[in-house]
Amino acid sequence: MLKNNTLIIILGAAIALVLGIGVGLWRTEPGDADITPEQLYTTNFVDLAGKSQQLGNWKGKVLVLNFWATWCPPCIEEIPDFIQADAIYRAKGVAIVGLALDEPAKVADFANRFGIKYPLLIGGPEAYDFAVKLGNKAKGIPFTAIIDRQGKVVYLGVGAVRKKELDKVLPPLL
């Protein structure tokens, strides 16, 4: 009986690993987005100070919107790449905005420890709904949407996005 339970646990872990890798490599088509530029830019979330911020604050910029959480290992893995990309692309008209699905105090502590300088917003259940409208049908995190200067979603990714990938996607949008 113990051998059967161990085998089931190992098999379950292997399936979870394969699914995790698959989700980590999953990129969806930008056509999966179900949102207009007007809807995008009028959406509000609060910042770490509790002040409402409209995504329209970044209208006219290439917007990299990253949905993440402090408790999410792939999210933690990609944060240094977003910090590097922010340092390179900010002056070129790219706004990286992190939308944390977490508690403000935990996000503030995390941002201080990692040295995040790009804007961080806080979202709850409405952020998940917003991510689905952007094209995150799996409702997984991390999730990244890249929006061009006209407000069109041009890139969607579920799973960790690395700087190498940002370096391919962002330059043509500048």
Coordinates of N, CA, C and O in Angstrom, one line a residue, residues 41-168:
Y41 N -6.9 52.2 -20.8 CA -6.3 53.4 -20.2 C -7.2 54.0 -19.1 O -6.8 54.9 -18.3
T42 N -8.5 53.6 -19.0 CA -9.4 54.1 -17.9 C -9.4 53.2 -16.7 O -10.1 53.4 -15.7
T43 N -8.7 52.1 -16.8 CA -8.6 51.1 -15.6 C -7.7 51.7 -14.5 O -6.7 52.3 -14.8
N44 N -8.2 51.5 -13.3 CA -7.5 52.1 -12.1 C -7.1 51.0 -11.2 O -7.9 50.0 -11.0
F45 N -5.9 51.1 -10.6 CA -5.5 50.3 -9.4 C -4.8 51.3 -8.5 O -4.4 52.4 -8.8
V46 N -4.6 50.8 -7.2 CA -3.9 51.7 -6.2 C -2.5 51.4 -6.2 O -2.0 50.3 -6.5
D47 N -1.7 52.4 -5.9 CA -0.2 52.3 -5.7 C 0.1 51.9 -4.3 O -0.8 51.7 -3.5
L48 N 1.4 51.8 -4.0 CA 1.8 51.4 -2.6 C 1.4 52.4 -1.6 O 1.3 52.0 -0.4
A49 N 1.1 53.6 -2.0 CA 0.7 54.7 -1.0 C -0.8 54.7 -0.9 O -1.4 55.5 -0.1
G50 N -1.5 53.8 -1.6 CA -3.0 53.7 -1.5 C -3.7 54.7 -2.4 O -4.9 54.8 -2.4
K51 N -2.9 55.4 -3.3 CA -3.5 56.4 -4.2 C -3.9 55.7 -5.5 O -3.2 54.9 -6.1
S52 N -5.1 56.0 -6.0 CA -5.6 55.4 -7.3 C -4.7 55.9 -8.4 O -4.5 57.1 -8.6
Q53 N -4.3 55.0 -9.3 CA -3.5 55.3 -10.5 C -4.2 54.8 -11.7 O -4.6 53.6 -11.7
Q54 N -4.5 55.6 -12.7 CA -5.1 55.2 -13.9 C -4.0 54.7 -14.9 O -2.9 55.3 -15.0
L55 N -4.2 53.6 -15.6 CA -3.2 53.1 -16.5 C -3.0 54.2 -17.7 O -2.0 54.2 -18.3
G56 N -3.9 55.1 -17.8 CA -3.8 56.2 -18.7 C -2.6 57.1 -18.4 O -2.1 57.8 -19.3
N57 N -2.1 57.0 -17.2 CA -0.8 57.7 -16.8 C 0.3 57.4 -17.7 O 1.3 58.1 -17.9
W58 N 0.2 56.2 -18.4 CA 1.3 55.7 -19.2 C 0.9 55.7 -20.7 O 1.6 55.0 -21.5
K59 N -0.2 56.3 -21.0 CA -0.6 56.4 -22.4 C 0.5 57.1 -23.2 O 1.1 58.1 -22.8
G60 N 0.7 56.5 -24.4 CA 1.7 57.1 -25.3 C 3.1 56.4 -25.1 O 4.0 56.7 -25.9
K61 N 3.2 55.6 -24.1 CA 4.4 54.8 -23.9 C 4.2 53.4 -24.2 O 3.0 52.9 -24.3
V62 N 5.3 52.6 -24.4 CA 5.1 51.2 -24.5 C 5.0 50.7 -23.1 O 5.8 51.0 -22.3
L63 N 3.9 50.1 -22.8 CA 3.6 49.6 -21.5 C 3.8 48.1 -21.3 O 3.2 47.3 -22.0
V64 N 4.7 47.8 -20.4 CA 4.9 46.4 -20.0 C 4.2 46.2 -18.7 O 4.6 46.7 -17.6
L65 N 3.1 45.5 -18.7 CA 2.3 45.3 -17.5 C 2.5 43.9 -17.0 O 2.1 42.9 -17.7
N66 N 3.1 43.8 -15.9 CA 3.5 42.5 -15.3 C 2.6 42.2 -14.1 O 2.7 42.9 -13.1
F67 N 1.8 41.1 -14.1 CA 1.0 40.6 -13.0 C 1.9 39.6 -12.2 O 2.4 38.7 -12.8
W68 N 2.0 39.8 -10.9 CA 2.9 39.0 -10.1 C 2.5 39.0 -8.7 O 1.6 39.7 -8.3
A69 N 3.2 38.2 -7.8 CA 3.0 38.2 -6.4 C 4.3 37.8 -5.7 O 5.2 37.2 -6.3
T70 N 4.4 38.3 -4.4 CA 5.7 38.0 -3.7 C 5.8 36.6 -3.3 O 7.0 36.1 -3.1
W71 N 4.8 35.8 -3.3 CA 4.8 34.4 -3.0 C 5.0 33.4 -4.2 O 5.0 32.2 -4.0
C72 N 5.2 34.0 -5.4 CA 5.2 33.2 -6.6 C 6.6 33.0 -7.1 O 7.3 34.0 -7.5
P73 N 7.2 31.8 -7.0 CA 8.6 31.6 -7.4 C 9.0 32.1 -8.8 O 10.0 32.7 -9.0
P74 N 8.2 31.8 -9.9 CA 8.6 32.3 -11.2 C 8.5 33.8 -11.3 O 9.3 34.4 -12.0
C75 N 7.6 34.4 -10.5 CA 7.6 35.9 -10.4 C 8.9 36.4 -9.8 O 9.4 37.4 -10.4
I76 N 9.3 35.9 -8.7 CA 10.5 36.3 -8.1 C 11.7 36.1 -9.0 O 12.6 37.0 -9.1
E77 N 11.7 35.0 -9.8 CA 12.7 34.7 -10.8 C 12.9 35.8 -11.9 O 13.9 36.2 -12.3
E78 N 11.7 36.3 -12.3 CA 11.7 37.3 -13.4 C 12.0 38.7 -13.0 O 12.3 39.6 -13.8
I79 N 11.8 39.1 -11.7 CA 11.9 40.5 -11.2 C 13.2 41.1 -11.6 O 13.3 42.2 -12.1
P80 N 14.4 40.4 -11.3 CA 15.7 41.1 -11.7 C 15.7 41.4 -13.2 O 16.3 42.5 -13.5
D81 N 15.1 40.6 -14.1 CA 15.1 41.0 -15.5 C 14.3 42.2 -15.8 O 14.7 43.0 -16.6
F82 N 13.2 42.3 -15.1 CA 12.4 43.6 -15.3 C 13.1 44.8 -14.7 O 13.0 45.9 -15.3
I83 N 13.8 44.6 -13.6 CA 14.6 45.7 -13.1 C 15.7 46.2 -14.1 O 15.8 47.4 -14.4
Q84 N 16.4 45.2 -14.7 CA 17.4 45.5 -15.7 C 16.7 46.2 -16.9 O 17.3 47.2 -17.5
A85 N 15.6 45.6 -17.4 CA 15.0 46.2 -18.6 C 14.5 47.6 -18.3 O 14.6 48.5 -19.2
D86 N 14.0 47.8 -17.1 CA 13.5 49.2 -16.7 C 14.7 50.2 -16.8 O 14.5 51.3 -17.4
A87 N 15.9 49.8 -16.3 CA 17.0 50.7 -16.4 C 17.4 51.0 -17.8 O 17.9 52.1 -18.1
I88 N 17.2 50.1 -18.7 CA 17.7 50.3 -20.1 C 16.6 51.0 -20.9 O 16.9 51.9 -21.7
Y89 N 15.3 50.6 -20.8 CA 14.3 51.1 -21.7 C 13.5 52.2 -21.2 O 12.7 52.9 -22.0
R90 N 13.5 52.6 -19.9 CA 12.7 53.7 -19.4 C 12.9 55.0 -20.2 O 12.0 55.7 -20.6
A91 N 14.2 55.3 -20.4 CA 14.5 56.6 -21.2 C 14.1 56.5 -22.6 O 14.1 57.5 -23.3
K92 N 13.8 55.3 -23.1 CA 13.4 55.1 -24.5 C 11.9 55.1 -24.7 O 11.4 54.8 -25.8
G93 N 11.1 55.4 -23.6 CA 9.7 55.5 -23.7 C 8.9 54.2 -23.3 O 7.8 54.0 -23.7
V94 N 9.6 53.3 -22.6 CA 9.0 52.1 -22.1 C 8.6 52.3 -20.6 O 9.5 52.7 -19.8
A95 N 7.4 51.9 -20.2 CA 7.0 52.0 -18.8 C 6.7 50.6 -18.4 O 5.8 49.9 -18.9
I96 N 7.6 50.1 -17.4 CA 7.3 48.8 -16.8 C 6.5 49.0 -15.6 O 6.9 49.9 -14.7
V97 N 5.3 48.4 -15.5 CA 4.5 48.6 -14.3 C 4.2 47.2 -13.8 O 3.7 46.3 -14.5
G98 N 4.5 47.0 -12.5 CA 4.2 45.7 -11.8 C 2.8 45.8 -11.2 O 2.5 46.8 -10.4
L99 N 1.9 44.9 -11.4 CA 0.6 44.8 -10.8 C 0.6 43.6 -9.9 O 0.5 42.5 -10.3
A100 N 0.8 43.9 -8.6 CA 1.0 42.8 -7.6 C -0.4 42.3 -7.1 O -1.2 43.1 -6.7
L101 N -0.5 41.0 -7.1 CA -1.7 40.4 -6.6 C -1.4 39.9 -5.2 O -1.2 38.7 -4.9
D102 N -1.3 40.9 -4.3 CA -0.7 40.7 -3.0 C -1.1 41.8 -2.0 O -1.7 42.7 -2.4
E103 N -0.6 41.7 -0.8 CA -0.8 42.7 0.2 C 0.2 43.8 0.1 O 1.4 43.6 -0.1
P104 N -0.3 45.1 0.2 CA 0.6 46.2 0.0 C 1.9 46.2 0.9 O 3.0 46.5 0.4
A105 N 1.8 45.8 2.1 CA 2.9 45.8 3.0 C 4.0 44.8 2.5 O 5.2 45.1 2.5
K106 N 3.5 43.6 2.1 CA 4.5 42.6 1.6 C 5.1 43.1 0.3 O 6.3 42.9 0.1
V107 N 4.3 43.8 -0.6 CA 4.9 44.3 -1.8 C 5.9 45.4 -1.6 O 7.0 45.4 -2.2
A108 N 5.6 46.3 -0.6 CA 6.6 47.4 -0.3 C 7.9 46.8 0.2 O 9.0 47.2 -0.2
D109 N 7.8 45.8 1.1 CA 9.0 45.2 1.7 C 9.8 44.5 0.6 O 11.0 44.7 0.5
F110 N 9.1 43.8 -0.3 CA 9.7 43.1 -1.4 C 10.4 44.1 -2.3 O 11.6 43.9 -2.7
A111 N 9.7 45.2 -2.7 CA 10.3 46.2 -3.5 C 11.6 46.8 -2.9 O 12.6 47.0 -3.7
N112 N 11.6 47.0 -1.7 CA 12.7 47.6 -1.0 C 13.9 46.6 -1.0 O 15.0 47.0 -1.3
R113 N 13.6 45.3 -0.7 CA 14.7 44.3 -0.7 C 15.3 44.1 -2.1 O 16.5 43.9 -2.2
F114 N 14.5 44.1 -3.1 CA 15.0 43.9 -4.5 C 15.4 45.1 -5.2 O 16.0 45.0 -6.3
G115 N 15.1 46.3 -4.7 CA 15.4 47.5 -5.4 C 14.6 47.9 -6.6 O 15.1 48.4 -7.6
I116 N 13.3 47.6 -6.5 CA 12.4 47.8 -7.7 C 12.2 49.3 -7.7 O 11.7 49.9 -6.8
K117 N 12.5 49.9 -8.9 CA 12.3 51.4 -9.1 C 11.1 51.7 -10.0 O 10.6 52.8 -10.0
Y118 N 10.6 50.7 -10.7 CA 9.4 50.9 -11.6 C 8.2 50.9 -10.7 O 8.1 50.4 -9.6
P119 N 7.1 51.6 -11.2 CA 5.8 51.7 -10.5 C 5.2 50.3 -10.2 O 5.2 49.4 -11.0
L120 N 4.7 50.2 -8.9 CA 4.0 49.0 -8.5 C 2.6 49.4 -8.1 O 2.4 50.3 -7.3
L121 N 1.7 48.6 -8.6 CA 0.3 48.8 -8.3 C -0.2 47.5 -7.6 O 0.4 46.5 -7.7
I122 N -1.3 47.7 -6.8 CA -1.9 46.5 -6.1 C -3.2 46.2 -6.7 O -4.1 47.1 -6.9
G123 N -3.5 44.9 -6.9 CA -4.8 44.4 -7.4 C -5.3 43.3 -6.6 O -4.5 42.5 -6.0
G124 N -6.6 43.2 -6.6 CA -7.3 42.1 -6.0 C -8.0 41.2 -7.0 O -7.4 41.1 -8.2
P125 N -9.2 40.7 -6.7 CA -9.9 39.9 -7.7 C -10.1 40.6 -9.0 O -10.1 40.0 -10.1
E126 N -10.3 42.0 -9.0 CA -10.5 42.7 -10.2 C -9.3 42.7 -11.1 O -9.4 42.8 -12.4
A127 N -8.1 42.5 -10.6 CA -6.9 42.4 -11.4 C -6.9 41.1 -12.2 O -6.4 41.1 -13.3
Y128 N -7.4 40.0 -11.6 CA -7.5 38.8 -12.3 C -8.4 38.9 -13.5 O -8.2 38.5 -14.6
D129 N -9.6 39.6 -13.2 CA -10.6 39.8 -14.3 C -9.9 40.7 -15.4 O -10.1 40.4 -16.6
F130 N -9.2 41.7 -15.0 CA -8.5 42.5 -16.0 C -7.5 41.7 -16.8 O -7.4 41.9 -18.0
A131 N -6.7 40.9 -16.1 CA -5.7 40.0 -16.8 C -6.4 39.1 -17.9 O -5.9 38.9 -18.9
V132 N -7.6 38.6 -17.5 CA -8.3 37.8 -18.5 C -8.7 38.6 -19.7 O -8.6 38.2 -20.8
K133 N -9.2 39.8 -19.5 CA -9.5 40.7 -20.6 C -8.3 41.0 -21.5 O -8.4 41.2 -22.7
L134 N -7.1 41.1 -20.9 CA -5.9 41.3 -21.6 C -5.5 40.0 -22.4 O -4.7 40.1 -23.3
G135 N -6.0 38.9 -22.0 CA -5.7 37.6 -22.8 C -5.2 36.5 -21.9 O -4.9 35.5 -22.4
N136 N -5.2 36.7 -20.6 CA -4.7 35.6 -19.7 C -5.8 34.6 -19.4 O -6.4 34.6 -18.3
K137 N -6.2 33.8 -20.4 CA -7.3 32.9 -20.2 C -7.0 31.8 -19.1 O -7.9 31.3 -18.5
A138 N -5.7 31.5 -18.9 CA -5.3 30.5 -17.9 C -5.4 31.1 -16.5 O -5.4 30.3 -15.5
K139 N -5.5 32.4 -16.3 CA -5.5 33.1 -15.0 C -4.3 32.8 -14.2 O -4.4 32.8 -13.0
G140 N -3.2 32.5 -14.8 CA -1.9 32.2 -14.1 C -1.1 33.4 -13.9 O -1.2 34.4 -14.6
I141 N -0.2 33.3 -13.0 CA 0.9 34.4 -12.8 C 2.2 33.7 -12.7 O 2.3 32.5 -12.3
P142 N 3.3 34.3 -13.1 CA 3.3 35.7 -13.7 C 2.6 35.7 -15.0 O 2.6 34.7 -15.8
F143 N 2.1 36.9 -15.3 CA 1.5 37.1 -16.6 C 1.9 38.5 -17.1 O 1.9 39.5 -16.3
T144 N 2.4 38.6 -18.3 CA 2.9 39.9 -18.8 C 2.2 40.2 -20.1 O 2.1 39.4 -21.0
A145 N 1.7 41.5 -20.2 CA 1.1 42.0 -21.4 C 1.9 43.2 -21.8 O 2.3 44.1 -21.0
I146 N 2.3 43.3 -23.1 CA 3.0 44.5 -23.6 C 2.1 45.2 -24.6 O 1.5 44.6 -25.5
I147 N 1.9 46.5 -24.3 CA 0.9 47.3 -25.0 C 1.7 48.4 -25.8 O 2.6 49.0 -25.2
D148 N 1.5 48.5 -27.1 CA 2.2 49.5 -27.9 C 1.7 50.9 -27.5 O 0.8 51.1 -26.7
R149 N 2.3 51.9 -28.2 CA 2.1 53.3 -27.9 C 0.6 53.7 -28.2 O 0.1 54.7 -27.7
Q150 N 0.0 53.0 -29.1 CA -1.4 53.2 -29.4 C -2.4 52.5 -28.6 O -3.6 52.6 -28.7
G151 N -2.0 51.7 -27.6 CA -2.9 51.0 -26.7 C -3.3 49.6 -27.2 O -4.2 49.0 -26.7
K152 N -2.5 49.1 -28.2 CA -2.8 47.8 -28.7 C -2.0 46.7 -28.0 O -0.8 46.9 -27.9
V153 N -2.6 45.7 -27.5 CA -1.9 44.6 -26.9 C -1.1 43.8 -28.0 O -1.7 43.3 -29.0
V154 N 0.3 43.8 -27.9 CA 1.1 43.2 -28.9 C 1.8 41.9 -28.4 O 2.5 41.2 -29.2
Y155 N 1.8 41.7 -27.1 CA 2.5 40.5 -26.6 C 1.8 40.1 -25.3 O 1.4 40.9 -24.5
L156 N 1.6 38.8 -25.2 CA 1.1 38.2 -24.0 C 1.9 37.0 -23.6 O 2.3 36.2 -24.4
G157 N 2.2 36.8 -22.3 CA 2.9 35.7 -21.9 C 2.5 35.2 -20.5 O 2.4 36.1 -19.6
V158 N 2.3 34.0 -20.3 CA 2.0 33.4 -19.0 C 3.3 32.6 -18.6 O 3.8 31.8 -19.4
G159 N 3.8 32.9 -17.5 CA 5.1 32.4 -17.0 C 6.2 33.4 -17.0 O 5.9 34.6 -17.4
A160 N 7.3 33.1 -16.5 CA 8.4 34.1 -16.3 C 8.9 34.6 -17.7 O 9.1 33.8 -18.6
V161 N 8.9 35.9 -17.8 CA 9.5 36.6 -19.0 C 10.9 37.0 -18.6 O 11.1 37.7 -17.6
R162 N 11.8 36.7 -19.5 CA 13.2 37.0 -19.2 C 13.6 38.2 -20.1 O 13.0 38.6 -21.1
K163 N 14.7 38.8 -19.7 CA 15.2 40.0 -20.4 C 15.5 39.8 -21.8 O 15.2 40.6 -22.7
K164 N 16.0 38.6 -22.1 CA 16.3 38.2 -23.5 C 15.0 38.3 -24.4 O 15.1 38.8 -25.5
E165 N 13.9 37.9 -23.8 CA 12.7 38.0 -24.5 C 12.2 39.5 -24.7 O 11.8 39.9 -25.7
L166 N 12.4 40.2 -23.6 CA 12.0 41.7 -23.7 C 12.9 42.4 -24.7 O 12.4 43.3 -25.4
D167 N 14.2 42.0 -24.8 CA 15.1 42.6 -25.7 C 14.7 42.3 -27.2 O 15.1 43.0 -28.1
K168 N 13.9 41.2 -27.4 CA 13.4 40.9 -28.8 C 12.1 41.7 -29.0 O 11.9 42.2 -30.2

